[in-house]
Short mmCIF file of C-alpha atoms in Angstrom, two decimals:
data_model
loop_
_atom_site.label_atom_id
_atom_site.label_comp_id
_atom_site.label_asym_id
_atom_site.label_seq_id
_atom_site.Cartn_x
_atom_site.Cartn_y
_atom_site.Cartn_z
CA UNK A 1 0.00 0.00 0.00
CA UNK A 2 1.20 3.58 -0.48
CA UNK A 3 2.92 4.53 2.80
CA UNK A 4 3.02 8.33 2.23
CA UNK A 5 5.36 10.00 4.74
CA UNK A 6 5.93 6.78 6.67
CA UNK A 7 8.53 6.29 3.92
CA UNK A 8 10.65 8.72 5.93
CA UNK A 9 11.50 6.14 8.57
CA UNK A 10 13.70 4.50 5.91
CA UNK A 11 15.20 7.89 5.00
CA UNK A 12 15.91 8.56 8.68
CA UNK A 13 17.40 5.08 9.15
CA UNK A 14 19.85 5.76 6.31
CA UNK A 15 20.62 9.12 7.94
CA UNK A 16 21.45 7.42 11.25
CA UNK A 17 23.49 4.73 9.51
CA UNK A 18 25.50 7.36 7.63
CA UNK A 19 26.22 9.05 10.97
CA UNK A 20 27.24 5.71 12.46
CA UNK A 21 29.61 5.02 9.55
CA UNK A 22 30.93 8.59 9.92
CA UNK A 23 30.00 9.40 6.32
CA UNK A 24 28.45 12.53 7.80
CA UNK A 25 28.53 14.42 11.12
CA UNK A 26 25.61 16.04 12.96
CA UNK A 27 27.24 19.46 12.45
CA UNK A 28 27.97 19.05 8.72
CA UNK A 29 26.43 21.69 6.49
CA UNK A 30 24.01 20.53 3.82
CA UNK A 31 23.62 22.70 0.73
CA UNK A 32 20.01 23.01 -0.38
CA UNK A 33 19.34 22.36 -4.08
CA UNK A 34 16.56 23.81 -6.17
CA UNK A 35 14.99 20.35 -6.36
CA UNK A 36 14.82 20.12 -2.56
CA UNK A 37 13.46 23.66 -2.33
CA UNK A 38 10.72 22.89 -4.87
CA UNK A 39 9.29 19.94 -2.88
CA UNK A 40 5.60 20.22 -2.12
CA UNK A 41 3.47 19.04 0.79
CA UNK A 42 4.79 19.18 4.33
CA UNK A 43 8.16 20.92 4.51
CA UNK A 44 10.52 22.84 6.76
CA UNK A 45 10.86 25.69 4.23
CA UNK A 46 14.51 25.29 3.34
CA UNK A 47 15.91 28.04 1.14
CA UNK A 48 17.62 27.24 -2.14
CA UNK A 49 21.39 27.66 -1.90
CA UNK A 50 21.22 27.77 1.89
CA UNK A 51 23.52 25.81 4.18
CA UNK A 52 21.74 23.85 6.89
CA UNK A 53 23.19 21.59 9.58
CA UNK A 54 22.57 17.87 9.09
CA UNK A 55 21.05 17.79 12.59
CA UNK A 56 18.44 20.38 11.55
CA UNK A 57 17.55 18.31 8.49
CA UNK A 58 17.10 15.14 10.59
CA UNK A 59 14.95 17.05 13.09
CA UNK A 60 12.88 18.68 10.34
CA UNK A 61 12.15 15.30 8.75
CA UNK A 62 11.25 13.77 12.11
CA UNK A 63 9.09 16.52 13.61
CA UNK A 64 7.45 18.28 10.68
CA UNK A 65 7.81 15.53 8.07
CA UNK A 66 9.90 17.76 5.82
CA UNK A 67 9.74 16.62 2.19
CA UNK A 68 12.37 19.23 1.26
CA UNK A 69 14.58 17.91 4.07
CA UNK A 70 14.42 14.36 2.68
CA UNK A 71 15.68 15.42 -0.74
CA UNK A 72 18.40 17.56 0.85
CA UNK A 73 19.51 14.61 3.00
CA UNK A 74 19.44 12.23 0.03
CA UNK A 75 21.50 14.54 -2.17
CA UNK A 76 24.00 15.25 0.59
CA UNK A 77 24.61 11.57 1.35
CA UNK A 78 24.51 10.00 -2.12
CA UNK A 79 24.73 12.87 -4.65
CA UNK A 80 21.19 12.53 -5.98
CA UNK A 81 17.77 11.41 -4.80
CA UNK A 82 17.81 8.65 -7.45
CA UNK A 83 21.03 7.17 -6.02
CA UNK A 84 19.60 7.44 -2.51
CA UNK A 85 16.44 5.58 -3.57
CA UNK A 86 18.62 2.75 -4.87
CA UNK A 87 20.25 2.54 -1.43
CA UNK A 88 16.77 2.58 0.20
CA UNK A 89 15.69 -0.40 -1.90
CA UNK A 90 18.93 -2.31 -1.27
CA UNK A 91 18.59 -1.71 2.47
CA UNK A 92 14.96 -2.85 2.34
CA UNK A 93 16.08 -6.16 0.81
CA UNK A 94 18.79 -6.60 3.44
CA UNK A 95 16.23 -6.06 6.20
CA UNK A 96 13.84 -8.60 4.67
CA UNK A 97 11.19 -6.07 3.66
CA UNK A 98 9.66 -8.19 0.93
CA UNK A 99 6.67 -5.97 0.15
CA UNK A 100 8.37 -2.61 -0.09
CA UNK A 101 9.50 -0.61 -3.08
CA UNK A 102 10.71 2.97 -2.93
CA UNK A 103 10.65 5.50 -5.76
CA UNK A 104 11.46 8.62 -3.77
CA UNK A 105 12.86 9.66 -0.40
CA UNK A 106 9.75 11.22 1.14
CA UNK A 107 6.65 9.23 0.11
CA UNK A 108 5.11 11.78 -2.24
CA UNK A 109 2.68 9.98 -4.59
CA UNK A 110 4.36 7.72 -7.17
CA UNK A 111 2.87 4.64 -8.85
CA UNK A 112 4.63 1.58 -7.42
CA UNK A 113 5.96 3.29 -4.27
CA UNK A 114 4.65 0.84 -1.67
CA UNK A 115 5.16 -0.73 1.76
CA UNK A 116 3.10 -3.30 3.64
CA UNK A 117 2.02 -2.75 7.25
CA UNK A 118 4.21 -5.70 8.25
CA UNK A 119 7.27 -4.21 6.53
CA UNK A 120 6.63 -0.88 8.23
CA UNK A 121 6.49 -2.56 11.65
CA UNK A 122 9.71 -4.50 10.92
CA UNK A 123 11.51 -1.34 9.82
CA UNK A 124 10.19 0.71 12.75
CA UNK A 125 11.34 -1.96 15.21
CA UNK A 126 14.79 -2.09 13.63
CA UNK A 127 15.11 1.69 13.69
CA UNK A 128 14.04 1.98 17.34
CA UNK A 129 16.27 -0.86 18.52
CA UNK A 130 19.38 0.25 16.65
CA UNK A 131 18.99 4.04 16.78
CA UNK A 132 16.91 4.89 19.87
CA UNK A 133 17.71 8.58 19.36
CA UNK A 134 14.93 8.48 16.76
CA UNK A 135 12.43 8.51 19.65
CA UNK A 136 13.96 11.69 21.03
CA UNK A 137 13.55 13.36 17.62
CA UNK A 138 10.11 11.95 16.85
CA UNK A 139 8.64 12.81 20.24
CA UNK A 140 9.58 16.49 19.89
CA UNK A 141 6.27 18.34 19.90
CA UNK A 142 7.21 21.39 17.83
CA UNK A 143 10.01 22.68 15.67
CA UNK A 144 10.90 26.13 14.43
CA UNK A 145 13.06 26.63 11.37
CA UNK A 146 13.40 29.76 9.28
CA UNK A 147 11.19 31.49 11.89
CA UNK A 148 8.33 29.17 11.00
CA UNK A 149 6.94 27.26 13.97
CA UNK A 150 5.34 23.91 13.16
CA UNK A 151 3.87 21.13 15.26
CA UNK A 152 4.36 17.38 15.25
CA UNK A 153 1.25 15.73 13.76
CA UNK A 154 1.54 12.54 15.80
CA UNK A 155 -1.80 12.37 17.67
CA UNK A 156 -0.37 10.04 20.35
CA UNK A 157 2.14 12.51 21.78
CA UNK A 158 1.00 13.94 25.10
CA UNK A 159 -2.24 11.95 24.87
CA UNK A 160 -1.43 8.25 24.93
CA UNK A 161 0.53 7.06 28.00
CA UNK A 162 4.15 6.28 27.15
CA UNK A 163 3.87 7.36 23.50
CA UNK A 164 7.12 8.60 21.99
CA UNK A 165 6.80 8.04 18.24
CA UNK A 166 6.86 7.44 15.45
CA UNK A 167 5.54 8.83 12.15
CA UNK A 168 2.34 9.87 10.47
CA UNK A 169 1.54 10.08 6.77
CA UNK A 170 -1.16 11.27 4.45
CA UNK A 171 -1.82 11.46 0.73
CA UNK A 172 -5.09 11.07 -1.17
CA UNK A 173 -4.07 7.59 -2.28
CA UNK A 174 -2.60 6.43 1.07
CA UNK A 175 -5.29 7.91 3.32
CA UNK A 176 -4.37 8.77 6.90
CA UNK A 177 -1.59 6.47 8.09
CA UNK A 178 0.49 6.13 11.23
CA UNK A 179 3.15 3.97 12.78
CA UNK A 180 2.81 4.59 16.50
CA UNK A 181 4.81 3.34 19.44
CA UNK A 182 4.56 3.54 23.20
CA UNK A 183 6.28 1.99 26.19
CA UNK A 184 4.39 1.06 29.35
CA UNK A 185 5.90 -0.80 32.33
CA UNK A 186 9.01 -1.64 30.34
CA UNK A 187 7.09 -3.11 27.43
CA UNK A 188 7.07 -1.45 24.02
CA UNK A 189 4.37 -1.92 21.40
CA UNK A 190 4.55 -0.81 17.78
CA UNK A 191 1.30 -0.38 15.85
CA UNK A 192 0.72 0.43 12.20
CA UNK A 193 -2.58 1.67 10.81
CA UNK A 194 -2.88 2.31 7.08
CA UNK A 195 -5.55 4.03 5.02
CA UNK A 196 -8.08 5.40 7.44
CA UNK A 197 -10.52 8.07 6.29
CA UNK A 198 -9.72 10.92 8.64
CA UNK A 199 -7.27 12.19 11.24
CA UNK A 200 -9.83 11.37 13.91
CA UNK A 201 -10.25 7.76 12.73
CA UNK A 202 -6.48 7.34 12.55
CA UNK A 203 -5.99 8.67 16.05
CA UNK A 204 -8.71 6.48 17.52
CA UNK A 205 -7.60 3.36 15.66
CA UNK A 206 -3.93 3.58 16.69
CA UNK A 207 -4.83 4.24 20.33
CA UNK A 208 -7.18 1.26 20.40
CA UNK A 209 -4.61 -0.96 18.70
CA UNK A 210 -1.90 -0.07 21.22
CA UNK A 211 -4.34 -0.36 24.13
CA UNK A 212 -5.36 -3.79 22.87
CA UNK A 213 -1.71 -4.85 23.08
CA UNK A 214 -0.99 -3.40 26.52
CA UNK A 215 -4.21 -4.71 28.08
CA UNK A 216 -4.24 -8.20 26.64
CA UNK A 217 -0.62 -9.30 26.37
CA UNK A 218 2.22 -9.74 28.79
CA UNK A 219 5.92 -10.37 28.30
CA UNK A 220 7.20 -13.39 30.20
CA UNK A 221 10.84 -14.37 30.66
CA UNK A 222 10.81 -18.14 30.28
CA UNK A 223 14.53 -18.89 30.66
CA UNK A 224 17.68 -16.90 31.17
CA UNK A 225 20.83 -17.61 29.16
CA UNK A 226 22.96 -20.20 30.96
CA UNK A 227 20.07 -21.76 32.88
CA UNK A 228 20.26 -25.57 33.11
CA UNK A 229 17.35 -27.13 31.24
CA UNK A 230 18.29 -30.77 30.59
CA UNK A 231 21.07 -33.38 30.88
CA UNK A 232 22.73 -35.59 28.32
CA UNK A 233 24.47 -38.95 28.83
CA UNK A 234 28.19 -39.13 28.11
CA UNK A 235 29.88 -42.44 27.24
CA UNK A 236 33.33 -43.32 28.59
CA UNK A 237 33.32 -40.34 30.90
CA UNK A 238 34.10 -39.94 34.60
CA UNK A 239 30.66 -38.38 34.93
CA UNK A 240 27.86 -40.41 33.28
CA UNK A 241 25.91 -37.31 32.28
CA UNK A 242 26.43 -33.54 32.02
CA UNK A 243 23.95 -30.66 32.20
CA UNK A 244 22.71 -28.75 29.17
CA UNK A 245 22.16 -25.00 29.35
CA UNK A 246 20.02 -22.74 27.24
CA UNK A 247 22.15 -20.45 25.06
CA UNK A 248 20.07 -17.27 25.04
CA UNK A 249 17.46 -15.45 27.09
CA UNK A 250 13.98 -16.57 26.09
CA UNK A 251 11.16 -14.08 26.45
CA UNK A 252 7.74 -14.50 24.94
CA UNK A 253 4.65 -12.36 24.74
CA UNK A 254 1.48 -14.23 25.59
CA UNK A 255 -2.13 -13.42 26.38
CA UNK A 256 -2.57 -12.31 29.99
CA UNK A 257 -3.32 -15.26 32.27
CA UNK A 258 -1.78 -17.94 30.03
CA UNK A 259 1.59 -18.18 31.84
CA UNK A 260 0.77 -21.63 33.22
CA UNK A 261 -0.12 -22.96 29.78
CA UNK A 262 3.40 -22.52 28.39
CA UNK A 263 5.18 -25.77 27.61
CA UNK A 264 8.92 -26.26 27.30
CA UNK A 265 10.04 -28.99 24.94
CA UNK A 266 13.70 -29.97 24.63
CA UNK A 267 15.15 -32.11 21.87
CA UNK A 268 18.73 -33.36 21.75
CA UNK A 269 20.76 -33.69 18.56
CA UNK A 270 21.96 -37.11 19.69
CA UNK A 271 21.06 -39.65 22.39
CA UNK A 272 24.53 -39.44 24.03
CA UNK A 273 27.93 -37.84 23.63
CA UNK A 274 31.29 -39.61 23.81
CA UNK A 275 34.01 -38.31 26.11
CA UNK A 276 36.03 -36.23 25.97
CA UNK A 277 33.44 -33.45 25.66
CA UNK A 278 34.17 -29.77 26.11
CA UNK A 279 31.83 -27.11 27.43
CA UNK A 280 29.66 -25.04 25.06
CA UNK A 281 29.16 -27.79 22.51
CA UNK A 282 25.77 -27.33 20.86
CA UNK A 283 23.67 -30.36 21.72
CA UNK A 284 20.02 -29.61 21.07
CA UNK A 285 17.12 -27.20 20.91
CA UNK A 286 14.62 -25.84 23.39
CA UNK A 287 11.17 -24.80 22.20
CA UNK A 288 8.56 -22.80 24.07
CA UNK A 289 5.07 -23.77 22.98
CA UNK A 290 1.61 -22.40 23.59
CA UNK A 291 -1.40 -24.42 22.41
CA UNK A 292 1.01 -26.70 20.53
CA UNK A 293 2.48 -23.82 18.55
CA UNK A 294 6.17 -22.95 18.92
CA UNK A 295 6.53 -19.30 19.87
CA UNK A 296 10.25 -19.18 20.79
CA UNK A 297 13.33 -21.33 20.36
CA UNK A 298 16.91 -21.44 21.57
CA UNK A 299 19.82 -23.79 21.15
CA UNK A 300 21.13 -25.81 24.13
CA UNK A 301 24.82 -26.45 24.82
CA UNK A 302 26.88 -28.45 27.27
CA UNK A 303 27.23 -26.46 30.48
CA UNK A 304 30.51 -28.20 31.40
CA UNK A 305 33.05 -30.56 29.91
CA UNK A 306 33.54 -34.29 30.59
CA UNK A 307 36.94 -36.00 30.71
CA UNK A 308 37.49 -39.41 29.17
CA UNK A 309 38.04 -42.32 31.56
CA UNK A 310 41.42 -44.05 31.49
CA UNK A 311 41.86 -47.59 30.06
CA UNK A 312 41.25 -49.34 33.41
CA UNK A 313 38.38 -47.01 34.18
CA UNK A 314 36.62 -48.01 30.96
CA UNK A 315 37.20 -51.73 31.77
CA UNK A 316 35.87 -51.22 35.32
CA UNK A 317 32.85 -49.21 34.05
CA UNK A 318 32.05 -51.95 31.47
CA UNK A 319 32.20 -54.71 34.12
CA UNK A 320 30.12 -52.58 36.48
CA UNK A 321 27.51 -51.90 33.78
CA UNK A 322 27.41 -55.63 32.93
CA UNK A 323 26.59 -56.62 36.52
CA UNK A 324 24.07 -53.76 36.83
CA UNK A 325 22.29 -55.08 33.76
CA UNK A 326 21.94 -58.52 35.41
CA UNK A 327 19.84 -57.17 38.30
CA UNK B 1 -44.64 -10.55 48.25
CA UNK B 2 -42.30 -9.85 45.32
CA UNK B 3 -39.35 -7.57 45.96
CA UNK B 4 -39.87 -5.16 43.05
CA UNK B 5 -37.21 -2.75 44.32
CA UNK B 6 -34.55 -5.47 44.18
CA UNK B 7 -35.74 -6.60 40.77
CA UNK B 8 -35.58 -3.06 39.41
CA UNK B 9 -32.02 -2.65 40.76
CA UNK B 10 -30.96 -5.89 39.14
CA UNK B 11 -32.56 -4.90 35.85
CA UNK B 12 -30.82 -1.52 35.95
CA UNK B 13 -27.48 -3.17 36.67
CA UNK B 14 -27.98 -5.62 33.77
CA UNK B 15 -28.87 -2.76 31.43
CA UNK B 16 -25.77 -0.79 32.41
CA UNK B 17 -23.58 -3.87 31.96
CA UNK B 18 -25.11 -4.48 28.53
CA UNK B 19 -24.52 -0.86 27.45
CA UNK B 20 -20.91 -0.97 28.66
CA UNK B 21 -20.32 -4.26 26.80
CA UNK B 22 -21.82 -2.92 23.58
CA UNK B 23 -19.71 0.23 23.89
CA UNK B 24 -16.55 -1.79 24.47
CA UNK B 25 -17.17 -4.08 21.51
CA UNK B 26 -17.84 -1.09 19.27
CA UNK B 27 -14.77 0.67 20.56
CA UNK B 28 -12.55 -2.41 20.21
CA UNK B 29 -13.68 -2.88 16.62
CA UNK B 30 -12.61 0.61 15.59
CA UNK B 31 -9.14 -0.26 14.35
CA UNK B 32 -10.50 -3.32 12.57
CA UNK B 33 -13.22 -1.51 10.71
CA UNK B 34 -11.58 1.79 9.86
CA UNK B 35 -8.06 0.89 8.80
CA UNK B 36 -7.56 -0.92 5.52
CA UNK B 37 -4.47 -2.58 6.93
CA UNK B 38 -3.07 -2.75 10.46
CA UNK B 39 -0.52 -4.63 12.52
CA UNK B 40 0.56 -4.67 16.15
CA UNK B 41 3.90 -6.09 17.27
CA UNK B 42 5.68 -6.31 20.60
CA UNK B 43 9.03 -4.60 20.13
CA UNK B 44 11.35 -6.77 22.24
CA UNK B 45 10.36 -10.08 20.67
CA UNK B 46 8.92 -8.90 17.35
CA UNK B 47 5.90 -11.13 17.96
CA UNK B 48 2.87 -10.19 15.89
CA UNK B 49 -0.13 -9.72 18.21
CA UNK B 50 -2.67 -8.56 15.65
CA UNK B 51 -2.67 -8.27 11.88
CA UNK B 52 -5.22 -7.17 9.35
CA UNK B 53 -3.84 -7.85 5.91
CA UNK B 54 -4.17 -5.36 3.13
CA UNK B 55 -7.10 -5.89 0.85
CA UNK B 56 -5.14 -5.67 -2.39
CA UNK B 57 -1.73 -6.83 -3.49
CA UNK B 58 1.29 -4.58 -3.64
CA UNK B 59 2.13 -3.59 -7.17
CA UNK B 60 5.79 -4.39 -7.13
CA UNK B 61 7.81 -4.12 -10.32
CA UNK B 62 8.74 -7.46 -11.90
#
């Protein structure tokens, strides 16, 4: 679907990544082209030939959805908006955005310029997790540039508890769109609403969507990295079995009240290991299931090593096992 | 003797409950009925908690 100005979260991501790679600095001066100056729709009113700090451009795009700022940023980073768009599409592929195609840097109407709601949520999550400064910019309520004071159009700011982003959009074709985010009690939700009929509908829909998440779902830490979850037999070892640990933290989000319905299923790659075995050898998988459906997985590894028995030890263990099997 | 006062109170309570339920259902359905496409994810895990797919396919270039 046409994403309108929500496109700008990709433009801002590339801005942050250029800063990270030191291709540009916050204080660098960006020269404004005639093309940037001529942009229509929402803008920060850049002046042709003017020199503007990169930080001002990033803020203008974030707070007032500056179409002129997007073109200025694109030209500054990659020479032309066309080259920048190529980078946008390459980055989209790298991030697994399979239903996105960009034709410009700001989301102004163009046949074939599209994003799906799922792609928008994936991109928004990536941007927030890797460049949290975006929330500082996007939650700024007003911005003045060139003596023109403008306000952030995000209807969640100052209204919805914990809201701090992210981006609104509107064109005739796209309708009223928003990707909204809020954090409550340490839990962050990201909602996307595309093509509503009015600002009022958009505002109501995104608030209800986020409320639905906060009221009905809860994050549960199932296991912490390093926690012992199983054991595995070891042949020809001084210790007949060693513990298996889970390799990563496992958190899941489940409907409120379903904590006791979670099931943990472990499966080992092999029935036993043969000594010597070192620690941290991957030995299986742990799955967290709800209603038979796997909702999280992690690998399991040996928590400790196991030394091989000596020659006489193996003989003694074999004789011992033989007699045990008789009774 | 019937306790009409108690009956009336119960009826009033039931009516209020019904109105609140209807209001909640209507309110909850807002994002489903108004947006052509919507999704809700939990940020830490990326789990999708709600999704309304778009009603037409993206027109991606070949």
